[in-house]
Short mmCIF file of C-alpha atoms in Angstrom, two decimals:
data_model
loop_
_atom_site.label_atom_id
_atom_site.label_comp_id
_atom_site.label_asym_id
_atom_site.label_seq_id
_atom_site.Cartn_x
_atom_site.Cartn_y
_atom_site.Cartn_z
CA MET A 816 -13.80 28.98 -8.07
CA LYS A 817 -14.47 32.57 -7.78
CA LYS A 818 -17.99 31.45 -6.99
CA ILE A 819 -16.97 28.66 -4.32
CA PHE A 820 -14.43 30.84 -2.35
CA LYS A 821 -16.69 33.86 -2.55
CA TYR A 822 -19.38 31.90 -1.30
CA ILE A 823 -17.42 30.78 1.30
CA ILE A 824 -16.23 34.16 2.39
CA ALA A 825 -19.63 35.97 2.08
CA ALA A 826 -21.63 33.36 3.83
CA SER A 827 -20.76 33.10 7.58
CA GLY A 828 -23.13 30.23 8.03
CA ILE A 829 -21.32 27.96 5.49
CA LEU A 830 -18.04 28.95 6.92
CA PHE A 831 -18.91 28.04 10.50
CA THR A 832 -21.90 26.12 10.94
CA SER A 833 -20.18 22.65 11.19
CA CYS A 834 -17.18 23.98 13.49
CA SER A 835 -19.49 25.11 16.50
CA ASN A 836 -22.37 26.85 17.51
CA GLU A 837 -20.27 28.61 20.12
CA LEU A 838 -18.72 30.46 17.16
CA ILE A 839 -21.84 31.88 15.89
CA ALA A 840 -23.63 32.54 19.20
CA PRO A 841 -22.87 36.16 19.59
CA PHE A 842 -23.73 37.05 15.54
CA THR A 843 -25.72 39.71 14.47
CA PRO A 844 -26.00 40.64 11.07
CA GLY A 845 -22.96 42.60 9.61
CA SER A 846 -20.94 42.37 13.12
CA LEU A 847 -19.57 38.78 12.77
CA THR A 848 -16.13 38.70 10.92
CA GLU A 849 -13.45 35.90 10.85
CA GLU A 850 -11.06 38.20 12.61
CA THR A 851 -13.62 38.27 15.53
CA ALA A 852 -14.78 34.67 15.45
CA ILE A 853 -11.52 33.00 15.53
CA THR A 854 -9.41 34.35 18.52
CA GLN A 855 -8.38 31.36 20.42
CA SER A 856 -7.29 27.95 20.03
CA SER A 857 -10.74 26.22 20.03
CA ASP A 858 -11.71 28.17 17.30
CA LEU A 859 -8.77 26.78 14.94
CA GLN A 860 -9.58 23.16 16.53
CA LYS A 861 -13.28 23.53 15.30
CA LEU A 862 -12.22 24.96 12.26
CA ILE A 863 -9.79 22.07 11.26
CA ASN A 864 -12.26 19.65 12.59
CA SER A 865 -14.52 20.88 9.96
CA THR A 866 -11.88 20.67 7.35
CA TYR A 867 -11.48 17.13 8.09
CA ASN A 868 -15.26 16.33 8.12
CA ILE A 869 -15.49 17.79 4.23
CA LEU A 870 -12.34 15.58 3.40
CA SER A 871 -14.41 12.68 4.45
CA ASN A 872 -16.47 12.36 1.01
CA ARG A 873 -16.35 9.24 -0.72
CA SER A 874 -16.82 10.32 -4.46
CA GLU A 875 -13.06 9.81 -4.91
CA PHE A 876 -13.21 6.02 -3.65
CA VAL A 877 -16.19 5.43 -5.35
CA PHE A 878 -15.47 7.33 -8.59
CA SER A 879 -11.99 5.11 -8.87
CA SER A 880 -13.59 1.99 -8.39
CA VAL A 881 -16.58 2.17 -10.64
CA PHE A 882 -14.46 3.81 -13.75
CA THR A 883 -11.85 1.49 -13.65
CA ASP A 884 -11.73 -2.36 -12.99
CA GLU A 885 -12.72 -2.95 -9.07
CA VAL A 886 -16.35 -3.43 -9.60
CA GLY A 887 -19.11 -4.99 -11.75
CA ILE A 888 -22.55 -4.18 -11.55
CA GLY A 889 -24.31 -5.39 -8.32
CA TYR A 890 -27.30 -7.68 -8.67
CA ALA A 891 -29.47 -5.00 -6.69
CA ASN A 892 -28.20 -1.96 -9.29
CA GLY A 893 -30.96 0.24 -10.12
CA GLY A 894 -29.19 2.23 -12.95
CA GLN A 895 -26.16 3.53 -10.53
CA GLY A 896 -23.28 4.36 -12.83
CA ILE A 897 -24.63 2.26 -15.65
CA SER A 898 -24.77 5.29 -17.85
CA SER A 899 -22.03 7.08 -16.64
CA GLU A 900 -18.48 6.04 -15.06
CA TYR A 901 -19.01 2.42 -15.48
CA ILE A 902 -19.11 3.16 -19.30
CA PHE A 903 -16.30 5.74 -18.98
CA LEU A 904 -18.70 8.50 -19.68
CA VAL A 905 -17.59 11.71 -17.68
CA ILE A 906 -18.40 15.32 -18.66
CA PRO A 907 -18.37 18.63 -16.94
CA SER A 908 -21.50 18.22 -15.07
CA SER A 909 -20.64 14.69 -13.61
CA GLU A 910 -21.13 14.39 -9.96
CA LEU A 911 -18.50 12.13 -8.72
CA SER A 912 -15.98 14.04 -10.59
CA SER A 913 -17.14 17.49 -9.71
CA ASN A 914 -17.18 16.54 -5.98
CA ILE A 915 -13.70 15.49 -5.77
CA TRP A 916 -13.04 19.01 -7.10
CA VAL A 917 -15.66 21.11 -4.98
CA ASN A 918 -15.14 19.63 -1.75
CA THR A 919 -11.13 19.60 -2.07
CA TYR A 920 -11.54 23.25 -2.67
CA PHE A 921 -13.87 23.56 0.38
CA ALA A 922 -11.61 22.01 2.55
CA LEU A 923 -8.75 23.98 1.22
CA ALA A 924 -10.66 27.22 2.01
CA ARG A 925 -10.84 26.25 5.79
CA ALA A 926 -7.40 24.92 6.07
CA ASN A 927 -6.24 28.12 4.80
CA ARG A 928 -8.19 30.01 7.30
CA VAL A 929 -6.44 27.64 10.10
CA ILE A 930 -2.92 28.63 8.74
CA LYS A 931 -3.87 32.33 8.51
CA TYR A 932 -5.23 32.91 12.03
CA ALA A 933 -2.72 30.78 13.69
CA ASP A 934 -0.53 33.41 13.58
CA THR A 935 -2.66 35.82 14.99
CA VAL A 936 -4.48 33.97 17.74
CA VAL A 937 -2.57 34.80 21.39
CA PRO A 938 -1.96 31.50 23.42
CA ILE A 939 -2.68 31.78 27.09
CA ASN A 940 0.07 29.75 28.13
CA PRO A 941 2.96 27.52 26.48
CA THR A 942 0.93 24.31 26.33
CA ASP A 943 -1.49 26.45 24.36
CA ALA A 944 0.98 27.61 21.92
CA GLU A 945 1.96 24.25 21.11
CA LEU A 946 -1.46 23.17 20.41
CA ILE A 947 -2.07 26.31 18.02
CA SER A 948 1.50 25.39 16.15
CA ARG A 949 0.00 21.60 16.00
CA LEU A 950 -3.02 22.60 14.56
CA LYS A 951 -1.43 25.10 11.82
CA ALA A 952 1.06 22.02 11.02
CA GLU A 953 -1.85 20.08 10.57
CA ALA A 954 -3.62 22.51 8.13
CA LEU A 955 -0.40 22.91 6.20
CA THR A 956 -0.23 19.07 5.62
CA VAL A 957 -4.21 19.04 4.79
CA ARG A 958 -3.61 21.62 1.90
CA ALA A 959 -0.50 19.69 0.42
CA TYR A 960 -2.62 16.66 0.33
CA GLY A 961 -5.71 18.63 -1.38
CA HIS A 962 -3.53 19.86 -3.83
CA LEU A 963 -1.96 16.74 -4.74
CA LYS A 964 -5.42 15.49 -5.05
CA ILE A 965 -6.59 18.22 -7.44
CA LEU A 966 -3.10 17.83 -9.47
CA SER A 967 -3.30 13.70 -9.49
CA TYR A 968 -7.35 13.97 -10.85
CA PHE A 969 -7.10 16.96 -13.19
CA SER A 970 -3.61 17.29 -14.60
CA PRO A 971 -3.11 15.67 -18.03
CA ASN A 972 0.49 14.52 -17.02
CA LEU A 973 1.86 14.10 -13.70
CA LYS A 974 5.27 14.31 -14.33
CA ASP A 975 5.13 17.23 -16.53
CA ASP A 976 5.92 20.56 -14.79
CA ASN A 977 4.34 22.59 -17.65
CA ALA A 978 0.81 20.68 -17.59
CA LEU A 979 -1.85 22.60 -16.03
CA ALA A 980 -2.88 21.26 -12.44
CA GLY A 981 -5.90 23.20 -10.83
CA ILE A 982 -6.11 26.55 -9.19
CA LEU A 983 -3.44 27.12 -6.49
CA ALA A 984 -5.49 27.59 -3.30
CA ASN A 985 -2.29 28.98 -0.87
CA ARG A 986 -4.05 31.72 0.75
CA VAL A 987 -7.72 32.94 1.70
CA PHE A 988 -9.48 34.33 -1.48
CA GLU A 989 -11.18 37.80 -0.93
CA PRO A 990 -14.61 38.40 -2.33
CA GLU A 991 -13.70 41.02 -5.05
CA GLU A 992 -11.45 38.62 -6.73
CA LYS A 993 -12.91 38.04 -10.38
CA GLU A 994 -10.71 35.16 -12.04
CA ASN A 995 -8.58 32.46 -10.69
CA PRO A 996 -6.50 30.66 -13.55
CA ARG A 997 -5.38 27.04 -13.46
CA VAL A 998 -1.39 27.13 -12.81
CA LYS A 999 1.29 24.47 -13.86
CA ASN A 1000 2.23 21.54 -12.15
CA GLY A 1001 5.47 22.68 -11.23
CA GLU A 1002 4.03 25.57 -9.01
CA PHE A 1003 1.42 22.66 -7.39
CA TYR A 1004 4.49 20.30 -6.60
CA ALA A 1005 6.43 23.41 -5.13
CA GLN A 1006 3.50 24.48 -3.02
CA ILE A 1007 3.05 21.10 -1.87
CA HIS A 1008 6.56 20.40 -0.86
CA ASN A 1009 6.81 24.09 0.77
CA ASP A 1010 3.80 23.27 2.72
CA LEU A 1011 4.83 19.76 3.96
CA ASP A 1012 8.44 21.14 4.89
CA ALA A 1013 6.93 23.79 6.91
CA ALA A 1014 4.73 21.41 8.71
CA LEU A 1015 7.62 18.96 9.31
CA ALA A 1016 9.32 21.80 10.82
CA ILE A 1017 6.74 22.78 13.16
CA TYR A 1018 6.16 19.03 14.04
CA ASN A 1019 9.95 18.73 15.03
CA SER A 1020 9.65 21.86 17.04
CA LEU A 1021 6.58 20.59 19.23
CA SER A 1022 8.03 18.94 22.83
CA ASN A 1023 6.58 15.57 23.64
CA TYR A 1024 5.08 15.20 19.90
CA THR A 1025 3.62 11.87 19.43
CA ALA A 1026 2.20 11.38 16.01
CA ASN A 1027 -1.74 10.47 15.99
CA ASN A 1028 -3.48 8.83 12.99
CA ASN A 1029 -6.76 10.32 13.60
CA PHE A 1030 -5.31 13.64 12.51
CA ALA A 1031 -2.92 14.85 10.17
CA ASN A 1032 0.52 14.21 11.47
CA LYS A 1033 4.26 14.12 10.93
CA ASN A 1034 4.27 10.42 9.38
CA PHE A 1035 1.64 11.30 6.94
CA ALA A 1036 3.63 14.80 6.08
CA LYS A 1037 6.49 12.42 4.92
CA GLY A 1038 4.21 9.88 3.27
CA LEU A 1039 2.84 12.73 1.19
CA LYS A 1040 6.36 13.78 0.12
CA ALA A 1041 7.12 10.20 -0.86
CA ARG A 1042 3.60 9.95 -2.80
CA ALA A 1043 4.07 13.40 -4.50
CA TYR A 1044 7.61 12.49 -5.73
CA ALA A 1045 6.40 9.21 -6.85
CA TYR A 1046 3.51 10.81 -8.84
CA LYS A 1047 6.26 13.22 -10.66
CA GLU A 1048 8.54 10.35 -11.07
CA ASP A 1049 11.29 11.61 -9.00
CA TYR A 1050 11.76 7.97 -7.50
CA ILE A 1051 15.34 9.00 -5.87
CA ASN A 1052 13.23 11.50 -3.70
CA ALA A 1053 10.25 9.15 -3.46
CA GLU A 1054 12.35 6.30 -1.93
CA LYS A 1055 14.12 8.48 0.59
CA TRP A 1056 10.86 9.60 2.15
CA ALA A 1057 9.33 6.36 1.71
CA ASP A 1058 12.04 4.67 3.72
CA ASP A 1059 12.19 7.27 6.07
CA VAL A 1060 8.23 6.46 6.95
CA ILE A 1061 9.29 2.63 6.86
CA ASN A 1062 12.08 3.10 9.38
CA ASN A 1063 11.10 5.96 11.77
CA SER A 1064 7.39 6.07 11.69
CA GLY A 1065 6.84 3.40 14.13
CA VAL A 1066 3.68 2.40 12.21
CA THR A 1067 4.29 -1.48 10.99
CA LEU A 1068 2.64 -3.62 8.56
CA ALA A 1069 -0.58 -5.40 10.11
CA ASN A 1070 -0.63 -9.14 10.21
CA PRO A 1071 -3.93 -10.97 8.88
CA ALA A 1072 -6.01 -10.68 11.88
CA ASP A 1073 -5.17 -6.98 12.41
CA TYR A 1074 -5.65 -6.20 8.82
CA ARG A 1075 -9.03 -7.40 9.10
CA LYS A 1076 -9.68 -5.08 12.06
CA VAL A 1077 -8.38 -2.17 9.99
CA PHE A 1078 -11.07 -2.58 7.69
CA PHE A 1079 -13.98 -4.07 9.28
CA THR A 1080 -14.04 -2.60 13.06
CA ASP A 1081 -11.32 0.24 12.84
CA ASN A 1082 -9.87 -1.19 15.88
CA GLU A 1083 -6.48 -2.51 15.24
CA PRO A 1084 -3.66 -1.99 17.63
CA ALA A 1085 -1.88 1.23 17.87
CA ASN A 1086 0.96 1.91 15.10
CA LYS A 1087 -0.62 -0.76 13.01
CA GLU A 1088 -0.93 -0.33 9.15
CA VAL A 1089 -2.70 3.33 9.21
CA ILE A 1090 -0.66 6.50 9.11
CA PHE A 1091 -3.63 8.76 8.45
CA ARG A 1092 -7.49 8.35 8.75
CA LEU A 1093 -10.48 10.78 8.62
CA LYS A 1094 -12.16 9.48 11.60
CA ARG A 1095 -15.88 8.96 11.48
CA THR A 1096 -18.31 8.75 14.55
CA VAL A 1097 -21.46 6.85 14.91
CA GLN A 1098 -23.13 10.20 15.31
CA GLN A 1099 -22.30 10.93 11.55
CA ASN A 1100 -23.79 7.68 10.35
CA ALA A 1101 -25.91 7.98 7.58
CA GLN A 1102 -26.30 6.26 4.28
CA GLY A 1103 -25.36 9.24 1.82
CA THR A 1104 -22.24 9.80 3.84
CA ASN A 1105 -21.02 6.31 4.81
CA LEU A 1106 -18.08 4.79 2.97
CA HIS A 1107 -19.67 1.18 2.77
CA ASN A 1108 -22.85 2.60 1.23
CA GLY A 1109 -20.60 3.62 -1.83
CA TRP A 1110 -21.32 0.38 -3.44
CA CYS A 1111 -24.12 -0.90 -1.44
CA SER A 1112 -27.19 0.20 0.01
CA VAL A 1113 -27.78 -1.15 3.19
CA ALA A 1114 -24.95 -3.42 4.24
CA PRO A 1115 -21.58 -5.06 2.97
CA ASN A 1116 -23.44 -8.61 2.68
CA LEU A 1117 -25.42 -10.57 0.53
CA ASN A 1118 -28.66 -9.18 1.46
CA GLY A 1119 -27.40 -5.71 1.78
CA SER A 1120 -28.62 -4.43 -1.73
CA PRO A 1121 -24.99 -4.23 -3.37
CA LEU A 1122 -24.93 -1.53 -6.13
CA TYR A 1123 -21.69 -2.86 -7.39
CA GLU A 1124 -19.89 -5.79 -6.71
CA VAL A 1125 -16.20 -7.46 -6.78
CA GLY A 1126 -15.32 -6.97 -10.33
CA ARG A 1127 -14.72 -10.53 -11.62
CA SER A 1128 -11.34 -9.90 -12.92
CA LEU A 1129 -10.13 -8.74 -9.74
CA PHE A 1130 -11.86 -11.55 -7.89
CA ASN A 1131 -10.18 -14.03 -10.08
CA ILE A 1132 -6.85 -12.82 -9.03
CA LEU A 1133 -7.75 -12.86 -5.31
CA ASP A 1134 -9.29 -16.32 -5.82
CA GLN A 1135 -5.79 -17.67 -6.77
CA ASN A 1136 -4.38 -17.49 -3.16
CA PRO A 1137 -7.15 -18.17 -0.53
CA GLY A 1138 -4.19 -17.79 2.05
CA ASP A 1139 -4.00 -13.84 1.25
CA VAL A 1140 -5.81 -12.22 3.73
CA ARG A 1141 -6.99 -9.58 1.21
CA ARG A 1142 -9.19 -12.15 -0.56
CA ASN A 1143 -11.31 -12.41 2.77
CA VAL A 1144 -11.25 -8.51 3.34
CA ILE A 1145 -12.58 -7.92 -0.05
CA VAL A 1146 -15.01 -10.62 -0.74
CA ALA A 1147 -17.65 -11.14 1.59
CA PRO A 1148 -18.30 -14.84 3.10
CA SER A 1149 -21.82 -14.46 2.04
CA SER A 1150 -21.12 -14.14 -1.58
CA ILE A 1151 -22.37 -16.77 -4.11
CA ILE A 1152 -19.63 -17.91 -6.57
CA ASP A 1153 -20.63 -19.44 -9.86
CA PRO A 1154 -17.86 -21.57 -11.30
CA ASN A 1155 -19.40 -21.27 -14.77
CA TYR A 1156 -19.96 -17.56 -14.45
CA ALA A 1157 -18.48 -17.08 -17.69
CA THR A 1158 -21.04 -19.17 -19.59
CA SER A 1159 -23.78 -18.45 -16.91
CA ALA A 1160 -27.37 -17.47 -18.67
CA ASP A 1161 -27.94 -15.07 -15.98
CA TYR A 1162 -24.40 -13.79 -14.47
CA ARG A 1163 -25.79 -11.28 -12.50
CA ASN A 1164 -28.11 -13.41 -10.56
CA THR A 1165 -25.64 -16.45 -10.27
CA ASP A 1166 -22.45 -15.00 -9.60
CA LYS A 1167 -22.57 -12.44 -6.84
CA LEU A 1168 -19.49 -11.40 -5.25
CA ILE A 1169 -20.03 -8.81 -2.40
CA ILE A 1170 -17.56 -6.29 -1.63
CA GLN A 1171 -16.91 -5.79 2.17
CA LYS A 1172 -13.63 -4.24 2.49
CA HIS A 1173 -15.18 -1.53 4.71
CA GLY A 1174 -17.10 -2.65 7.70
CA GLY A 1175 -17.36 -6.40 6.65
CA THR A 1176 -16.86 -9.68 8.65
CA GLU A 1177 -14.60 -12.46 8.84
CA THR A 1178 -17.53 -15.10 8.79
CA GLY A 1179 -21.25 -15.29 8.17
CA SER A 1180 -23.23 -12.17 7.26
CA VAL A 1181 -23.75 -10.14 10.19
CA THR A 1182 -21.23 -7.19 9.33
CA ALA A 1183 -20.25 -3.96 11.54
CA ALA A 1184 -21.56 -1.93 8.79
CA VAL A 1185 -25.35 -1.19 8.72
CA THR A 1186 -27.24 1.81 7.69
CA ALA A 1187 -28.98 2.70 10.94
CA THR A 1188 -29.16 5.12 13.82
CA ASN A 1189 -25.78 5.22 15.30
CA GLY A 1190 -24.64 2.12 13.57
CA PHE A 1191 -20.97 1.74 12.62
CA ASN A 1192 -19.26 4.07 10.15
CA ASN A 1193 -16.19 3.33 8.68
CA ASP A 1194 -13.00 5.36 9.00
CA PHE A 1195 -11.54 6.53 5.77
CA LYS A 1196 -8.03 5.36 5.40
CA ILE A 1197 -6.07 8.08 3.47
CA MET A 1198 -2.61 6.43 4.01
CA ARG A 1199 -1.14 3.06 5.11
CA ILE A 1200 2.12 2.09 5.47
CA SER A 1201 1.98 -0.63 2.80
CA GLU A 1202 1.66 2.15 0.39
CA MET A 1203 5.43 3.05 1.34
CA TYR A 1204 6.77 -0.49 0.57
CA LEU A 1205 4.83 -0.06 -2.94
CA ILE A 1206 6.43 3.20 -3.50
CA LYS A 1207 9.74 1.57 -2.65
CA ALA A 1208 9.29 -1.37 -5.07
CA GLU A 1209 8.43 1.36 -7.65
CA ALA A 1210 11.69 3.17 -7.28
CA ARG A 1211 13.48 -0.28 -7.24
CA ALA A 1212 11.76 -0.77 -10.92
CA GLU A 1213 12.79 2.72 -11.75
CA ALA A 1214 16.45 2.22 -11.03
CA GLY A 1215 16.37 -1.14 -12.68
CA ASP A 1216 16.77 -3.06 -9.56
CA LEU A 1217 14.46 -6.24 -10.35
CA VAL A 1218 15.72 -7.92 -6.98
CA GLY A 1219 14.91 -5.04 -4.94
CA VAL A 1220 11.42 -4.92 -6.69
CA GLY A 1221 10.74 -8.27 -5.27
CA LEU A 1222 12.02 -7.65 -1.89
CA ALA A 1223 10.08 -4.65 -1.27
CA LEU A 1224 6.80 -6.44 -2.26
CA LYS A 1225 7.62 -9.42 -0.44
CA SER A 1226 7.45 -7.38 3.06
CA VAL A 1227 3.77 -6.90 2.00
CA LEU A 1228 3.15 -10.30 0.73
CA ASP A 1229 4.83 -11.65 4.08
CA ALA A 1230 2.32 -9.58 6.13
CA ARG A 1231 -0.84 -10.48 3.93
CA PHE A 1232 -0.23 -14.05 4.18
CA GLY A 1233 1.25 -14.50 7.71
CA VAL A 1234 3.95 -16.39 6.54
CA THR A 1235 7.28 -15.79 4.79
CA GLN A 1236 6.76 -15.80 1.08
CA VAL A 1237 9.24 -16.36 -1.80
CA PRO A 1238 9.92 -13.02 -3.27
CA PRO A 1239 8.45 -12.22 -6.59
CA VAL A 1240 10.89 -12.59 -9.65
CA TYR A 1241 10.70 -10.70 -12.78
CA ALA A 1242 12.21 -11.07 -16.15
CA ASN A 1243 12.39 -7.28 -17.04
CA ALA A 1244 11.18 -3.85 -15.93
CA THR A 1245 8.06 -4.26 -17.64
CA ALA A 1246 7.20 -7.39 -15.78
CA ALA A 1247 8.33 -5.30 -12.62
CA TRP A 1248 6.08 -2.76 -13.25
CA ALA A 1249 3.15 -4.98 -14.04
CA GLY A 1250 3.75 -6.91 -10.71
CA ILE A 1251 3.82 -3.55 -8.85
CA LEU A 1252 0.50 -2.58 -10.67
CA LYS A 1253 -0.99 -5.98 -9.76
CA GLU A 1254 -0.01 -5.60 -6.07
CA ARG A 1255 -1.06 -2.17 -5.77
CA ARG A 1256 -4.55 -3.27 -7.21
CA LEU A 1257 -5.07 -6.09 -4.57
CA GLU A 1258 -3.63 -3.82 -1.84
CA LEU A 1259 -5.46 -0.70 -2.33
CA ALA A 1260 -8.52 -1.80 -3.61
CA TYR A 1261 -11.66 0.43 -2.97
CA GLU A 1262 -9.40 3.05 -1.38
CA GLY A 1263 -9.45 5.40 -4.37
CA HIS A 1264 -5.99 4.54 -5.76
CA ARG A 1265 -6.69 2.63 -9.05
CA PHE A 1266 -7.68 5.39 -11.19
CA ILE A 1267 -4.56 7.35 -10.48
CA ASP A 1268 -2.49 4.16 -10.62
CA ILE A 1269 -3.73 3.37 -13.96
CA LYS A 1270 -2.96 6.65 -15.21
CA ARG A 1271 0.68 6.81 -13.98
CA LEU A 1272 1.78 3.21 -14.29
CA ALA A 1273 -0.15 1.00 -16.92
CA THR A 1274 1.92 2.22 -19.95
CA LYS A 1275 4.74 1.56 -17.97
CA ALA A 1276 3.23 -2.31 -17.45
CA ASN A 1277 2.24 -2.79 -20.78
CA VAL A 1278 -1.51 -3.35 -19.28
CA THR A 1279 -4.78 -1.45 -19.53
CA ILE A 1280 -7.83 -1.70 -17.28
CA ASN A 1281 -8.81 -5.53 -16.91
CA ARG A 1282 -12.49 -5.90 -16.80
CA ASP A 1283 -13.34 -9.51 -17.27
CA PRO A 1284 -16.01 -9.85 -20.49
CA ALA A 1285 -18.60 -11.16 -18.06
CA ASP A 1286 -18.77 -7.61 -16.58
CA TYR A 1287 -19.78 -5.89 -19.80
CA SER A 1288 -20.71 -8.34 -22.38
CA SER A 1289 -22.59 -11.20 -20.70
CA SER A 1290 -26.47 -11.91 -21.31
CA SER A 1291 -27.59 -10.25 -17.96
CA SER A 1292 -24.64 -7.69 -17.62
CA ASN A 1293 -24.52 -6.44 -21.31
CA TYR A 1294 -22.96 -2.99 -21.53
CA PRO A 1295 -20.78 -2.71 -24.54
CA ALA A 1296 -19.60 0.70 -23.79
CA ALA A 1297 -17.83 -0.62 -20.55
CA ASN A 1298 -15.14 -2.57 -22.72
CA PRO A 1299 -11.77 -1.62 -21.48
CA ALA A 1300 -11.06 -1.24 -25.29
CA ASN A 1301 -13.09 2.06 -25.10
CA LEU A 1302 -10.42 3.55 -22.61
CA PRO A 1303 -6.99 3.26 -23.97
CA ASN A 1304 -4.14 4.65 -21.61
CA ASN A 1305 -3.57 7.48 -23.57
CA SER A 1306 -7.49 8.77 -23.39
CA TYR A 1307 -7.78 12.16 -22.23
CA LYS A 1308 -10.53 11.03 -19.98
CA PHE A 1309 -7.58 10.29 -17.41
CA ALA A 1310 -7.41 14.21 -16.69
CA LEU A 1311 -11.03 14.39 -15.56
CA PRO A 1312 -13.19 17.96 -16.51
CA ILE A 1313 -13.25 21.00 -14.81
CA PRO A 1314 -16.69 20.96 -13.12
CA GLN A 1315 -19.32 22.97 -15.23
CA ASN A 1316 -20.14 25.28 -12.16
CA GLU A 1317 -16.39 26.31 -12.03
CA LEU A 1318 -16.58 27.18 -15.49
CA ASN A 1319 -19.79 29.04 -15.14
CA ALA A 1320 -18.31 31.27 -12.35
CA ASN A 1321 -14.86 31.60 -13.38
CA PRO A 1322 -14.36 32.98 -16.83
CA ASN A 1323 -10.50 32.45 -16.54
CA ILE A 1324 -10.62 28.65 -16.05
CA VAL A 1325 -9.17 26.68 -18.93
CA GLN A 1326 -11.01 23.04 -19.58
CA ASN A 1327 -8.89 20.41 -20.00
CA THR A 1328 -8.81 18.85 -23.77
CA GLY A 1329 -11.41 16.60 -24.95
CA TYR A 1330 -14.36 18.02 -22.98
#
């Protein structure tokens, strides 16, 4: 981390290049400092925009799906993941897990500068003063989001205040700082909630403020409090904040038609489903960074060179309810479905289940997402209103209210089927947790949640990672190490390794057990 922060501070090009050429126009060697570069609200705006851009990294989404049970190996796979994440191999030099750490801290470094310099920029009028305050609130919200991400992936026990999380990045680090230790979860949670409380105080002070899901916003701050409390298993507070978002955000669950728009074209009606998204533009379109290209080389259809496909166990659940819009959103209509897949002599080529949740199509094979100049570039959905209902279901399970669990889940099911559903009924708490985990699996697939959900809830639900044997022991998809038996719920691998680059640069860092 010392190396990361020192590099950001020392190399002004790294700090400012993606913000704007305007910021570096007067540069001469030795003359430009942060104090002289960040002097007006437009500078802060460019810096927070750059922060958002850094956060739109697909590593989290791809890692979570490949390491767990959301994918099987695609028929066009050229070796991606087969010798690493898919067989549960993760080491300090692993690219995807390292990216989660490095990119999050790069974003935190920029958010910290927005927070710091928002207090020194002199507004030119009251409107400008409100803009500066809003940008600071956005940066505080993003800082809380970044810290919660680091904690969730790198702490071995999310509910233990004494377990180690990551490096607390709550200020601008100076070049002369030599060592930055990991701190405990308790300090992380305290910082997360302090930042969110400070952000909410600012949002509430702004006149005529309206939450915009293209930016960190008031609803996202409240939702992050609900998420953080759920991770901590403080379900009284988790439910309180989830209810606040459900009842007061104005964001409602999408019906089937709008749900398709959320993931296929990013043009759903206002205040439908999405609480916060990392907005991507067509000008940012590139195979190396597009979200859909995390699972396919070209496009999310049969001929789009899929590297990974829908995991057979996930498909089998989806296929039980064809009226559930998530079945159509997740599985491309161009897929080839082999009813005899379990005995197929060439499983990878007779059963082709194409992932199309990001940039897909309702019918046919012409998708919105393609890899071409100015082609469609999916937004990253970081939080949706359905997560709040799922957190509420967790809180009801923790309270022993099995009927309440069913009612919370029913709200999501009614929206996804488009007609009123009978609420799920559970015989005991274990069954309720399993039901919650199943609904989270269906609802949040390919959105970066599954790894953390297994880590938090699998033991409560008495389940494990669930891959169909065809995805690891069939004739043409034979990867014995990918058997879920090799990753029990108590595996040390549910705390990712501190990256090797961090270990090399920071002598005071402590590696997680097992690596």
